[in-house]
């Protein structure tokens, strides 16, 4: 603004000077031409000079006044901007979510602090101005604080998350500090942000402890489940538990049928001490633990009377902890740990010990059942051998024949009983697995939703793997339960009219992402004009979901799956009499005059060999071919648990229908493919008309004129 006014002033002065020079020149010319007096000419010159000087002075003062006003206005603008910046800085400082401190880099005195900082440390602003940065840190962390200051001075910034701070009241908290050096020209200041991470640090420490405990528990259960012999299970469990808790010895006592506790496994425990622990009228110290049904711990065993009279070798044990073993809410034994030095078991350690004992009680009970089942199987095999030996002597005596027939009948009854035990065992295993699997899945869900894992992708990946494995095991357990219910004929089936196109629309919608990923195509033929069938919609969706997933699994990328349906009766099924008899020998005699809906799911995969076509509907059949076994549910040619088609067969037969497969054989190059066909009953009103005077014949071959068997 002042530069522009100076330019105007120079222009005015220059014009005035030129004007004066012009007037002087004109006056001089007139004076010379007309011979005017010299005095008049000098008077005129003097007048013009005085006028010019006055004009220039007035112009200069006016210009200076304008410049001063402009400069004053500019200073006021700068002041308003500075005030605005100061208010903005103050609002940002006071509105910050973290505690902000500004220290002088040379003196270490506090220059500025926000409201959050005074609340965090408990000092007022007036009190904190007199403090230095190191005054807020206890003596044991002074060196760490000094190293942080030196790092900020050398590098211009620094960060640490392990410094303890002291509040005005004397209590402490763990702080995370992030500081940087700011050069203001005439002074240097340190801008520091402090966050209270006490609860975060405590939560991370507890989470690491829980992870270690969970890993230890999983390792113990895994190692124990790898063995089925009871003695091996007990020994593996005991050694793993001793290693987890870092003690010197331990043992397991199991309860007999008469209620007494019997030593079943020990590790590094003297015999005299082991006998002393369960001695006494009430079962000793271990009997007391079994009676209270809760964990029990002692810092020093000398406090108990059972240690009196023992030798030095046996009496040199001090730390003790014991928990009962449970199975079906029944105490089946006691597990205990011993330490040569005094040992105080924390509540968290006792909880972990109790959790291990709870799981091991179930595993021990299962091992007992397995041994009993093995003994029964050996007994049954002995009966079979006796039967074989007796069969060679049938011609010698009728009495021996009746005796052998009685043995066969008993053996068959025993076989049925063992088969029921097997089914009960599978159901019990499935139910027992659901509880820990539910805990694993819910626990990983909780951990994955925790914000503390946002910056730890490795932990999140491990949790995702645990969660996916738990869900996969949960599906296998559900499949085992379904098979058990279907075999026990305890599954309820709701019957109502359904159209097959509605079922496939729901099934295909769920499989659309998988079909797009594998570039597979599904083609429907003749589904719209079909009549309704009778059945449970959820069962139908599960049946055809399993068949479509099976076709997807064994169809190469880019393949085609064709779904077709038609109405059939005994005439249409007559050419397939032998095929139907292979898969269900009783079904041909049950057809009568009813009509069925035949649904075919065809693919262009690798096919199914003739020898395996009936076996693939058996339980656990695919487990035998471990080369293709895969945990992936839809991996190409990958085999699963072998329960899917067994569930399909059970559900279809529960509706009064049947399922079978047709395939020319296995040829990975030709891609003949397979066709899974399902017969579903139609509404009761749809029946084949009765032919008058027809003689009773074979249900599938006798009513079609001109056709041979």
XYZ file of C-alpha atoms in Angstrom:
709
model
C 0.000 0.000 0.000
C 2.831 2.483 0.882
C 4.784 1.637 -2.275
C 1.802 2.587 -4.445
C 1.383 5.931 -2.604
C 5.116 6.720 -3.069
C 4.739 6.150 -6.776
C 1.783 8.565 -6.946
C 3.782 11.167 -5.014
C 6.759 10.898 -7.422
C 4.466 11.258 -10.424
C 2.829 14.398 -8.963
C 6.227 15.966 -8.123
C 7.570 15.163 -11.579
C 4.556 16.725 -13.294
C 4.795 19.811 -11.047
C 8.516 20.201 -11.816
C 7.890 19.923 -15.558
C 5.059 22.446 -15.285
C 7.298 24.921 -13.385
C 10.079 24.508 -15.927
C 7.595 25.109 -18.722
C 6.309 28.285 -17.088
C 9.852 29.530 -16.476
C 10.827 28.865 -20.062
C 7.720 30.636 -21.359
C 8.364 33.628 -19.065
C 11.939 33.832 -20.189
C 10.893 33.866 -23.830
C 8.323 36.570 -23.170
C 10.898 38.599 -21.194
C 13.434 38.456 -23.994
C 10.933 39.314 -26.714
C 9.121 42.193 -25.009
C 11.976 43.591 -22.881
C 10.137 43.317 -19.513
C 11.946 44.437 -16.388
C 14.276 41.882 -14.825
C 12.787 42.432 -11.369
C 9.354 41.415 -12.538
C 10.750 38.306 -14.074
C 12.591 37.351 -10.877
C 9.470 38.045 -8.823
C 7.497 35.741 -11.067
C 10.181 33.042 -10.796
C 10.261 33.376 -7.035
C 6.468 33.117 -6.848
C 6.426 30.028 -8.977
C 9.176 28.357 -6.907
C 7.423 29.135 -3.625
C 4.115 27.822 -4.997
C 5.801 24.661 -6.261
C 7.529 24.082 -2.894
C 4.277 24.574 -0.986
C 2.470 22.204 -3.341
C 5.163 19.571 -2.950
C 5.172 19.827 0.846
C 1.380 19.507 0.989
C 1.463 16.535 -1.388
C 4.220 14.846 0.590
C 2.382 15.245 3.913
C -0.831 13.957 2.422
C 0.969 10.983 0.931
C 2.693 10.236 4.254
C -0.623 10.412 6.063
C -2.209 7.991 3.631
C 0.777 5.612 3.978
C 0.584 5.732 7.745
C -3.156 4.977 7.689
C -2.577 2.080 5.284
C 0.235 0.726 7.429
C -1.934 1.001 10.550
C -4.741 -0.856 8.765
C -2.313 -3.557 7.663
C -1.021 -3.961 11.239
C -4.591 -4.323 12.498
C -5.225 -7.068 9.886
C -2.109 -8.890 11.027
C -3.203 -8.611 14.632
C -6.643 -10.056 13.864
C -5.035 -12.965 11.969
C -2.690 -13.597 14.870
C -5.605 -13.563 17.321
C -7.526 -15.992 15.117
C -4.532 -18.317 14.865
C -4.044 -18.144 18.638
C -7.718 -18.993 19.252
C -7.528 -21.850 16.749
C -4.389 -23.205 18.394
C -5.995 -22.909 21.828
C -9.160 -24.724 20.698
C -7.124 -27.501 19.065
C -4.980 -27.846 22.146
C -7.893 -27.914 24.578
C -10.070 -30.109 22.346
C -7.421 -32.787 21.810
C -8.429 -36.248 23.029
C -4.957 -36.924 24.427
C -2.886 -35.099 27.020
C -0.600 -32.538 25.304
C 2.442 -30.996 27.012
C 4.823 -28.339 25.615
C 8.268 -28.084 27.331
C 11.119 -25.679 26.786
C 13.902 -27.722 25.179
C 16.660 -25.851 27.020
C 15.289 -25.450 30.540
C 12.883 -28.399 30.614
C 10.134 -26.226 32.126
C 6.534 -26.758 31.146
C 5.316 -24.052 28.740
C 1.792 -25.209 27.914
C -0.603 -28.029 28.854
C -4.181 -28.750 27.774
C -7.196 -29.651 29.880
C -6.762 -33.378 29.247
C -3.207 -33.170 30.616
C -4.287 -31.564 33.879
C -7.041 -34.185 34.278
C -4.609 -37.027 33.564
C -1.985 -35.915 36.140
C -4.257 -34.194 38.667
C -2.303 -30.888 38.764
C -3.667 -27.458 37.967
C -2.080 -25.401 35.181
C -0.507 -23.034 37.716
C 1.086 -25.971 39.562
C 2.318 -27.657 36.415
C 4.039 -24.526 35.097
C 6.538 -24.843 37.962
C 7.308 -28.498 37.140
C 9.835 -30.037 34.794
C 9.206 -33.085 32.635
C 11.261 -35.420 34.799
C 9.240 -34.353 37.879
C 6.267 -36.322 36.465
C 8.218 -39.601 36.232
C 9.161 -41.837 39.214
C 12.843 -42.416 39.957
C 13.036 -45.897 38.439
C 11.932 -44.528 35.033
C 14.075 -41.358 35.107
C 16.764 -42.942 32.921
C 14.222 -44.090 30.348
C 12.744 -40.580 30.280
C 16.197 -39.015 29.825
C 16.938 -41.364 26.900
C 13.669 -40.270 25.289
C 14.623 -36.597 25.681
C 18.063 -37.190 24.142
C 16.468 -39.057 21.244
C 14.094 -36.156 20.595
C 16.970 -33.636 20.708
C 19.155 -35.682 18.302
C 16.518 -36.946 15.844
C 13.796 -34.345 16.208
C 11.213 -36.907 17.350
C 10.888 -39.892 19.665
C 8.352 -42.416 20.910
C 8.049 -44.933 23.760
C 5.198 -46.932 25.272
C 6.667 -48.096 28.554
C 7.158 -45.096 30.869
C 5.393 -44.881 34.218
C 3.977 -41.486 35.263
C 3.091 -40.259 38.750
C -0.135 -38.397 39.442
C -0.526 -35.766 42.097
C -2.199 -38.228 44.462
C 0.785 -40.581 44.210
C -0.761 -43.365 42.118
C 0.918 -44.300 38.877
C -0.128 -45.212 35.347
C 1.664 -46.566 32.294
C 1.944 -43.951 29.540
C 2.643 -43.981 25.840
C 4.667 -40.885 24.856
C 5.126 -39.424 21.395
C 7.271 -36.248 21.244
C 8.867 -34.061 18.589
C 11.139 -31.024 18.612
C 9.748 -27.718 17.250
C 12.032 -24.783 16.386
C 10.215 -21.466 16.955
C 13.179 -19.304 15.973
C 13.955 -17.645 19.253
C 13.415 -20.853 21.256
C 12.987 -24.603 20.832
C 10.123 -26.480 22.431
C 9.223 -30.157 22.779
C 5.624 -31.076 21.888
C 4.695 -34.300 23.758
C 1.477 -36.348 23.586
C 0.798 -38.760 26.459
C -1.821 -41.538 26.432
C -2.778 -43.717 29.389
C -2.277 -47.337 28.209
C -2.502 -49.015 31.607
C -5.705 -50.915 30.813
C -4.530 -51.666 27.281
C -1.257 -53.092 28.544
C -3.090 -55.123 31.181
C -5.578 -56.459 28.615
C -2.768 -57.433 26.227
C -0.937 -59.212 29.037
C -4.092 -61.079 30.056
C -4.806 -61.964 26.428
C -1.312 -63.368 25.981
C -1.788 -65.381 29.150
C -5.162 -66.694 27.898
C -3.595 -67.600 24.567
C -0.842 -69.530 26.297
C -3.389 -71.327 28.467
C -5.612 -72.113 25.484
C -2.625 -73.391 23.499
C -1.562 -75.582 26.398
C -5.086 -76.945 26.801
C -5.384 -77.674 23.078
C -1.986 -79.405 23.047
C -2.939 -81.585 25.993
C -6.293 -82.557 24.497
C -4.729 -83.192 21.075
C -1.976 -85.393 22.477
C -4.477 -87.300 24.598
C -6.912 -87.815 21.703
C -4.145 -89.307 19.576
C -4.122 -92.348 21.851
C -7.049 -94.579 22.776
C -5.364 -96.909 25.298
C -6.318 -95.725 28.785
C -2.818 -96.139 30.272
C -1.225 -94.169 27.427
C -3.859 -91.415 27.663
C -3.239 -91.019 31.402
C 0.547 -90.936 31.036
C 0.488 -88.410 28.159
C -2.007 -86.192 29.976
C -0.031 -86.189 33.213
C 3.340 -85.402 31.595
C 1.898 -82.572 29.478
C 0.199 -81.034 32.527
C 3.392 -81.210 34.605
C 5.293 -79.479 31.789
C 2.658 -76.736 31.453
C 2.721 -75.810 35.164
C 6.464 -76.313 35.591
C 6.162 -78.541 38.680
C 8.268 -81.511 39.747
C 5.721 -84.330 39.730
C 2.108 -85.417 39.806
C -0.335 -88.284 39.531
C -3.831 -89.422 38.597
C -6.080 -91.574 40.782
C -9.228 -93.102 39.254
C -12.350 -94.056 41.169
C -13.293 -97.734 41.195
C -16.826 -99.121 41.248
C -16.707 -99.384 45.044
C -15.857 -95.658 45.303
C -12.197 -96.013 46.308
C -9.447 -94.130 44.504
C -6.806 -96.261 42.777
C -3.439 -94.906 41.506
C -3.581 -95.062 37.700
C -0.596 -92.929 36.654
C 2.275 -91.224 38.508
C 5.288 -89.257 37.442
C 8.318 -88.621 39.746
C 6.260 -89.202 42.909
C 7.609 -91.596 45.593
C 5.423 -94.587 46.437
C 5.239 -93.671 50.147
C 4.039 -90.169 49.347
C 1.491 -91.475 46.831
C 0.097 -93.877 49.436
C -0.018 -91.119 52.060
C -2.109 -88.837 49.851
C -5.052 -91.268 49.668
C -4.629 -92.906 53.089
C -7.131 -92.460 55.858
C -10.718 -93.231 56.685
C -12.120 -90.596 54.347
C -9.715 -91.340 51.488
C -7.044 -88.916 52.618
C -6.270 -85.626 50.948
C -7.327 -86.857 47.491
C -10.578 -88.232 48.864
C -11.325 -84.810 50.343
C -10.773 -83.215 46.904
C -13.154 -85.737 45.282
C -15.769 -85.082 47.966
C -15.622 -81.271 47.677
C -15.725 -81.495 43.812
C -13.523 -78.399 43.538
C -9.839 -77.422 43.197
C -7.619 -77.539 46.270
C -4.084 -76.133 46.780
C -1.493 -75.927 49.561
C 1.719 -73.910 49.740
C 3.325 -76.506 51.999
C 2.220 -80.131 52.447
C 3.719 -80.142 55.932
C 0.547 -78.337 57.030
C -1.358 -81.616 56.499
C -1.239 -84.503 58.938
C -0.770 -87.023 56.125
C 2.915 -86.016 55.825
C 3.792 -87.156 59.351
C 6.083 -90.183 59.605
C 7.340 -90.055 56.025
C 10.984 -90.441 55.084
C 13.107 -87.454 54.111
C 12.788 -88.378 50.442
C 8.983 -88.450 50.629
C 8.633 -85.493 52.987
C 10.688 -83.130 50.834
C 7.633 -82.092 48.803
C 5.831 -78.861 49.586
C 3.650 -77.287 46.859
C 0.428 -79.212 46.177
C -2.637 -78.713 43.944
C -5.416 -81.168 43.047
C -8.647 -81.086 41.042
C -11.386 -83.693 40.507
C -11.970 -85.381 37.120
C -15.558 -85.217 35.864
C -17.507 -87.228 33.292
C -21.266 -86.714 32.917
C -21.331 -84.682 36.154
C -19.800 -87.604 38.020
C -16.400 -87.599 39.744
C -14.297 -90.291 38.086
C -10.939 -89.507 39.687
C -8.474 -86.902 40.959
C -5.424 -85.331 39.296
C -2.759 -83.708 41.493
C 0.532 -81.818 41.059
C 3.483 -81.672 43.451
C 6.468 -79.328 43.776
C 9.590 -79.719 45.874
C 9.668 -76.023 46.792
C 6.864 -73.982 48.297
C 4.496 -73.007 45.518
C 1.475 -70.719 45.663
C -0.907 -71.644 42.882
C -2.830 -68.586 41.680
C -6.547 -68.550 40.979
C -5.831 -68.378 37.248
C -3.582 -71.460 37.432
C -6.225 -73.365 39.385
C -8.872 -72.405 36.813
C -6.648 -73.674 34.003
C -5.914 -76.863 35.941
C -9.639 -77.354 36.530
C -10.379 -76.836 32.807
C -7.729 -79.387 31.840
C -9.175 -81.856 34.347
C -12.696 -81.307 32.996
C -11.650 -82.115 29.450
C -9.476 -85.016 30.535
C -12.332 -86.532 32.503
C -14.307 -86.779 29.263
C -11.317 -88.178 27.347
C -10.634 -90.763 30.065
C -14.269 -91.826 30.060
C -14.166 -92.186 26.279
C -10.991 -94.260 26.534
C -12.734 -96.494 29.059
C -15.671 -96.929 26.703
C -13.263 -97.693 23.859
C -11.538 -100.374 25.930
C -14.894 -101.850 26.858
C -15.979 -101.799 23.226
C -12.694 -103.422 22.225
C -13.204 -106.112 24.849
C -16.722 -106.768 23.600
C -15.434 -106.924 20.040
C -12.802 -109.463 21.060
C -15.515 -111.416 22.823
C -17.650 -111.304 19.708
C -14.742 -112.442 17.535
C -14.257 -115.340 19.935
C -17.908 -116.223 19.489
C -17.508 -116.107 15.727
C -14.455 -118.376 15.906
C -16.395 -120.787 18.076
C -19.192 -120.735 15.523
C -16.778 -121.520 12.687
C -15.299 -124.381 14.662
C -18.728 -125.759 15.516
C -19.986 -125.547 11.927
C -17.612 -128.403 10.911
C -19.323 -130.732 13.353
C -22.937 -130.101 12.260
C -23.260 -133.563 10.705
C -22.196 -135.347 13.904
C -25.064 -134.371 16.136
C -28.420 -132.579 15.997
C -27.874 -131.529 19.536
C -24.632 -129.811 18.585
C -26.484 -128.143 15.686
C -29.071 -126.650 18.050
C -26.249 -125.575 20.344
C -24.428 -123.829 17.526
C -27.630 -122.127 16.331
C -28.118 -120.829 19.853
C -24.562 -119.495 19.835
C -25.199 -117.776 16.490
C -28.368 -116.178 17.822
C -26.531 -114.927 20.870
C -23.698 -113.657 18.708
C -26.159 -111.764 16.507
C -27.797 -110.248 19.546
C -24.390 -109.250 20.833
C -23.550 -107.757 17.423
C -26.745 -105.697 17.444
C -26.013 -104.568 20.973
C -22.477 -103.563 20.022
C -23.822 -101.761 16.949
C -26.166 -99.830 19.220
C -23.234 -99.117 21.516
C -21.287 -97.873 18.500
C -24.114 -95.523 17.508
C -24.476 -94.335 21.095
C -20.718 -93.853 21.238
C -20.756 -91.729 18.056
C -23.674 -89.688 19.347
C -21.986 -89.211 22.696
C -18.705 -88.188 21.028
C -20.576 -85.715 18.805
C -22.424 -84.170 21.749
C -19.240 -83.943 23.823
C -17.398 -82.288 20.926
C -20.099 -79.654 20.423
C -19.465 -78.040 23.819
C -15.702 -77.360 23.375
C -16.211 -76.477 19.706
C -18.864 -73.919 20.657
C -16.407 -72.432 23.165
C -13.623 -72.308 20.574
C -15.832 -70.672 17.905
C -17.385 -68.137 20.286
C -13.986 -67.389 21.815
C -12.354 -66.744 18.430
C -15.343 -64.595 17.394
C -14.846 -62.496 20.520
C -11.100 -62.192 19.930
C -11.523 -61.314 16.244
C -13.993 -58.560 17.121
C -11.537 -57.072 19.613
C -10.014 -53.752 18.524
C -6.665 -54.721 20.055
C -5.952 -57.010 17.066
C -6.394 -54.276 14.466
C -2.637 -53.800 14.148
C -1.662 -57.502 14.482
C -2.490 -59.324 11.194
C -0.571 -62.462 12.216
C -2.731 -63.003 15.304
C -5.883 -62.301 13.322
C -4.801 -64.850 10.659
C -4.212 -67.482 13.347
C -7.626 -66.741 14.891
C -9.259 -67.001 11.448
C -7.618 -70.412 10.918
C -8.829 -71.615 14.350
C -12.316 -70.268 13.658
C -12.531 -71.945 10.214
C -11.257 -75.243 11.621
C -13.806 -75.089 14.448
C -16.671 -74.437 12.036
C -15.527 -77.338 9.837
C -15.419 -79.686 12.843
C -18.840 -78.376 13.921
C -20.266 -79.333 10.503
C -18.751 -82.840 10.761
C -20.246 -83.294 14.250
C -23.677 -82.191 12.954
C -23.381 -84.685 10.080
C -22.577 -87.506 12.527
C -25.625 -86.559 14.618
C -27.826 -86.533 11.505
C -26.636 -90.006 10.502
C -27.236 -91.291 14.029
C -30.788 -89.888 14.071
C -31.555 -91.303 10.627
C -30.285 -94.752 11.610
C -32.275 -94.608 14.825
C -35.306 -93.434 12.798
C -35.790 -90.609 15.289
C -35.616 -87.807 12.693
C -38.957 -86.046 12.235
C -40.084 -85.266 8.680
C -42.716 -82.617 7.956
C -44.833 -83.541 4.952
C -46.456 -80.916 2.759
C -46.920 -80.240 -0.942
C -43.756 -78.848 -2.590
C -42.719 -78.057 -6.134
C -39.243 -79.163 -7.079
C -38.461 -75.892 -8.893
C -38.895 -73.952 -5.619
C -36.407 -76.249 -3.889
C -33.786 -75.840 -6.625
C -34.216 -72.064 -6.706
C -33.195 -71.919 -3.022
C -30.324 -74.387 -3.460
C -28.833 -72.749 -6.578
C -28.986 -69.291 -4.973
C -26.715 -70.502 -2.156
C -24.263 -72.067 -4.623
C -24.036 -69.138 -7.066
C -20.696 -67.776 -5.695
C -19.122 -71.248 -5.890
C -20.447 -71.844 -9.436
C -19.069 -68.490 -10.571
C -15.695 -69.231 -8.979
C -15.434 -72.619 -10.758
C -17.062 -71.360 -14.019
C -19.705 -74.101 -13.787
C -23.097 -73.945 -15.472
C -26.411 -75.480 -14.318
C -29.038 -76.345 -16.948
C -32.665 -77.164 -15.947
C -34.870 -79.425 -18.110
C -38.603 -80.084 -17.681
C -39.153 -78.670 -14.181
C -42.040 -76.246 -14.707
C -44.935 -78.521 -15.766
C -44.356 -81.163 -13.070
C -46.844 -81.946 -10.277
C -46.149 -81.301 -6.608
C -44.420 -83.858 -4.396
C -44.826 -84.518 -0.669
C -42.029 -83.918 1.796
C -40.042 -81.665 4.108
C -38.651 -78.598 2.314
C -35.557 -78.317 4.552
C -34.765 -82.000 3.949
C -35.245 -81.593 0.195
C -32.960 -78.544 0.152
C -30.296 -80.455 2.094
C -30.634 -83.507 -0.219
C -30.171 -81.583 -3.445
C -27.577 -79.244 -1.918
C -25.448 -82.286 -1.090
C -25.937 -83.782 -4.576
C -25.099 -80.478 -6.302
C -22.064 -79.910 -4.059
C -20.922 -83.449 -4.863
C -21.304 -82.751 -8.609
C -19.423 -79.461 -8.240
C -16.619 -81.213 -6.361
C -16.037 -83.855 -9.077
C -16.704 -81.655 -12.123
C -13.722 -79.828 -13.639
C -13.767 -76.057 -14.048
C -15.989 -74.904 -16.898
C -18.184 -78.012 -16.763
C -21.970 -78.342 -16.984
C -24.471 -79.836 -14.527
C -27.885 -80.818 -15.934
C -30.949 -81.136 -13.686
C -34.027 -82.883 -15.129
C -37.166 -84.469 -13.718
C -40.087 -86.607 -14.859
C -43.069 -88.507 -13.427
C -42.561 -92.298 -13.351
C -44.505 -95.367 -12.235
C -43.749 -99.080 -12.130
C -43.937 -99.313 -15.938
C -41.265 -96.642 -16.417
C -39.082 -98.136 -13.681
C -39.266 -101.714 -15.008
C -36.097 -101.407 -17.207
C -34.134 -100.328 -14.118
C -35.193 -103.261 -11.952
C -31.682 -104.650 -11.486
C -30.180 -101.202 -10.820
C -32.781 -100.404 -8.146
C -32.299 -103.801 -6.507
C -28.542 -103.135 -6.152
C -29.140 -100.001 -4.086
C -32.334 -100.980 -2.186
C -33.513 -104.573 -2.438
C -36.829 -103.881 -0.664
C -37.911 -100.850 -2.692
C -39.260 -102.639 -5.845
C -41.808 -104.507 -3.735
C -43.023 -101.233 -2.156
C -43.816 -99.329 -5.370
C -47.323 -100.680 -5.932
C -49.417 -98.384 -8.101
C -47.978 -95.102 -6.829
C -46.344 -92.498 -9.036
C -42.994 -90.919 -8.206
C -41.043 -87.851 -9.248
C -37.670 -88.913 -10.650
C -35.099 -86.083 -10.321
C -31.715 -86.542 -12.049
C -28.554 -84.500 -11.331
C -26.025 -85.165 -14.136
C -22.485 -83.877 -14.490
C -19.584 -84.317 -16.891
C -17.040 -85.181 -14.215
C -14.690 -88.144 -13.859
C -17.453 -90.690 -13.114
C -17.855 -93.417 -10.477
C -16.549 -96.966 -10.852
C -19.048 -99.843 -10.815
C -17.584 -101.321 -7.613
C -17.942 -98.038 -5.699
C -21.432 -97.035 -6.823
C -23.159 -98.786 -3.916
C -20.372 -98.157 -1.379
C -20.406 -94.373 -1.750
C -23.736 -94.298 0.130
C -22.172 -96.041 3.146
C -21.003 -94.097 6.186
C -17.362 -92.981 6.257
C -16.582 -94.762 3.001
C -14.443 -91.941 1.583
C -12.190 -91.883 4.630
C -10.429 -94.988 3.350
C -9.017 -93.199 0.298
C -6.733 -90.782 2.145
C -4.901 -89.672 -1.031
C -7.800 -87.481 -2.068
C -8.921 -86.530 1.423
C -9.203 -82.755 1.736
C -10.407 -80.322 4.342
C -11.718 -78.115 1.511
C -15.403 -78.553 1.052
C -15.483 -77.992 -2.710
C -11.964 -78.891 -3.819
C -11.881 -80.620 -7.212
C -11.810 -84.426 -6.670
C -11.306 -83.794 -2.948
C -13.003 -86.270 -0.637
C -14.632 -85.365 2.650
C -15.838 -87.314 5.676
C -18.008 -89.744 3.687
C -21.237 -88.740 5.468
C -22.937 -86.547 2.842
C -24.373 -89.272 0.599
C -25.227 -91.412 3.645
C -27.350 -88.497 4.938
C -28.951 -88.096 1.491
C -29.835 -91.808 1.395
C -31.319 -91.714 4.906
C -33.420 -88.587 4.233
C -34.733 -89.865 0.896
C -35.691 -93.240 2.372
C -37.342 -91.456 5.322
C -39.690 -89.883 2.735
C -40.486 -93.291 1.191
C -38.207 -92.870 -1.831
C -34.767 -94.034 -2.877
C -31.559 -92.706 -4.431
C -28.992 -94.334 -6.719
C -26.178 -93.411 -9.098
C -25.622 -94.295 -12.751
C -22.169 -93.977 -14.318
C -20.278 -95.837 -17.072
C -17.148 -95.857 -14.904
C -14.106 -93.773 -13.998
C -12.259 -92.088 -16.852
C -10.594 -88.749 -15.978
C -9.886 -88.056 -19.661
C -13.226 -88.977 -21.318
C -15.415 -87.178 -18.681
C -18.337 -89.614 -18.925
C -19.739 -88.103 -15.768
C -22.286 -89.436 -13.276
C -26.040 -89.146 -12.753
C -27.555 -89.195 -9.244
C -31.253 -90.052 -9.419
C -33.787 -89.530 -6.646
C -37.328 -90.949 -6.447
C -39.718 -88.798 -4.404
C -43.355 -89.681 -3.692
C -46.012 -87.498 -5.336
C -49.367 -86.492 -3.895
C -51.622 -89.388 -2.901
C -54.069 -88.560 -5.701
C -51.534 -89.473 -8.415
C -51.681 -93.239 -8.921
C -51.378 -95.621 -11.846
C -54.814 -96.809 -13.062
C -55.588 -100.392 -12.040
C -55.614 -102.848 -14.984
C -58.659 -105.228 -14.723
C -58.109 -108.999 -14.621
C -54.356 -108.554 -14.301
C -52.606 -111.482 -12.662
C -50.191 -110.609 -9.830
C -46.674 -110.399 -11.202
C -43.268 -108.881 -10.446
C -43.769 -105.214 -9.414
C -41.252 -103.968 -11.975
C -41.507 -106.461 -14.858
C -44.906 -108.052 -15.114
C -47.200 -105.235 -16.309
C -45.452 -104.077 -19.507
C -46.573 -106.030 -22.597
C -43.849 -106.961 -25.002
C -40.949 -106.336 -22.583
C -38.730 -109.063 -21.284
C -36.984 -109.277 -17.986
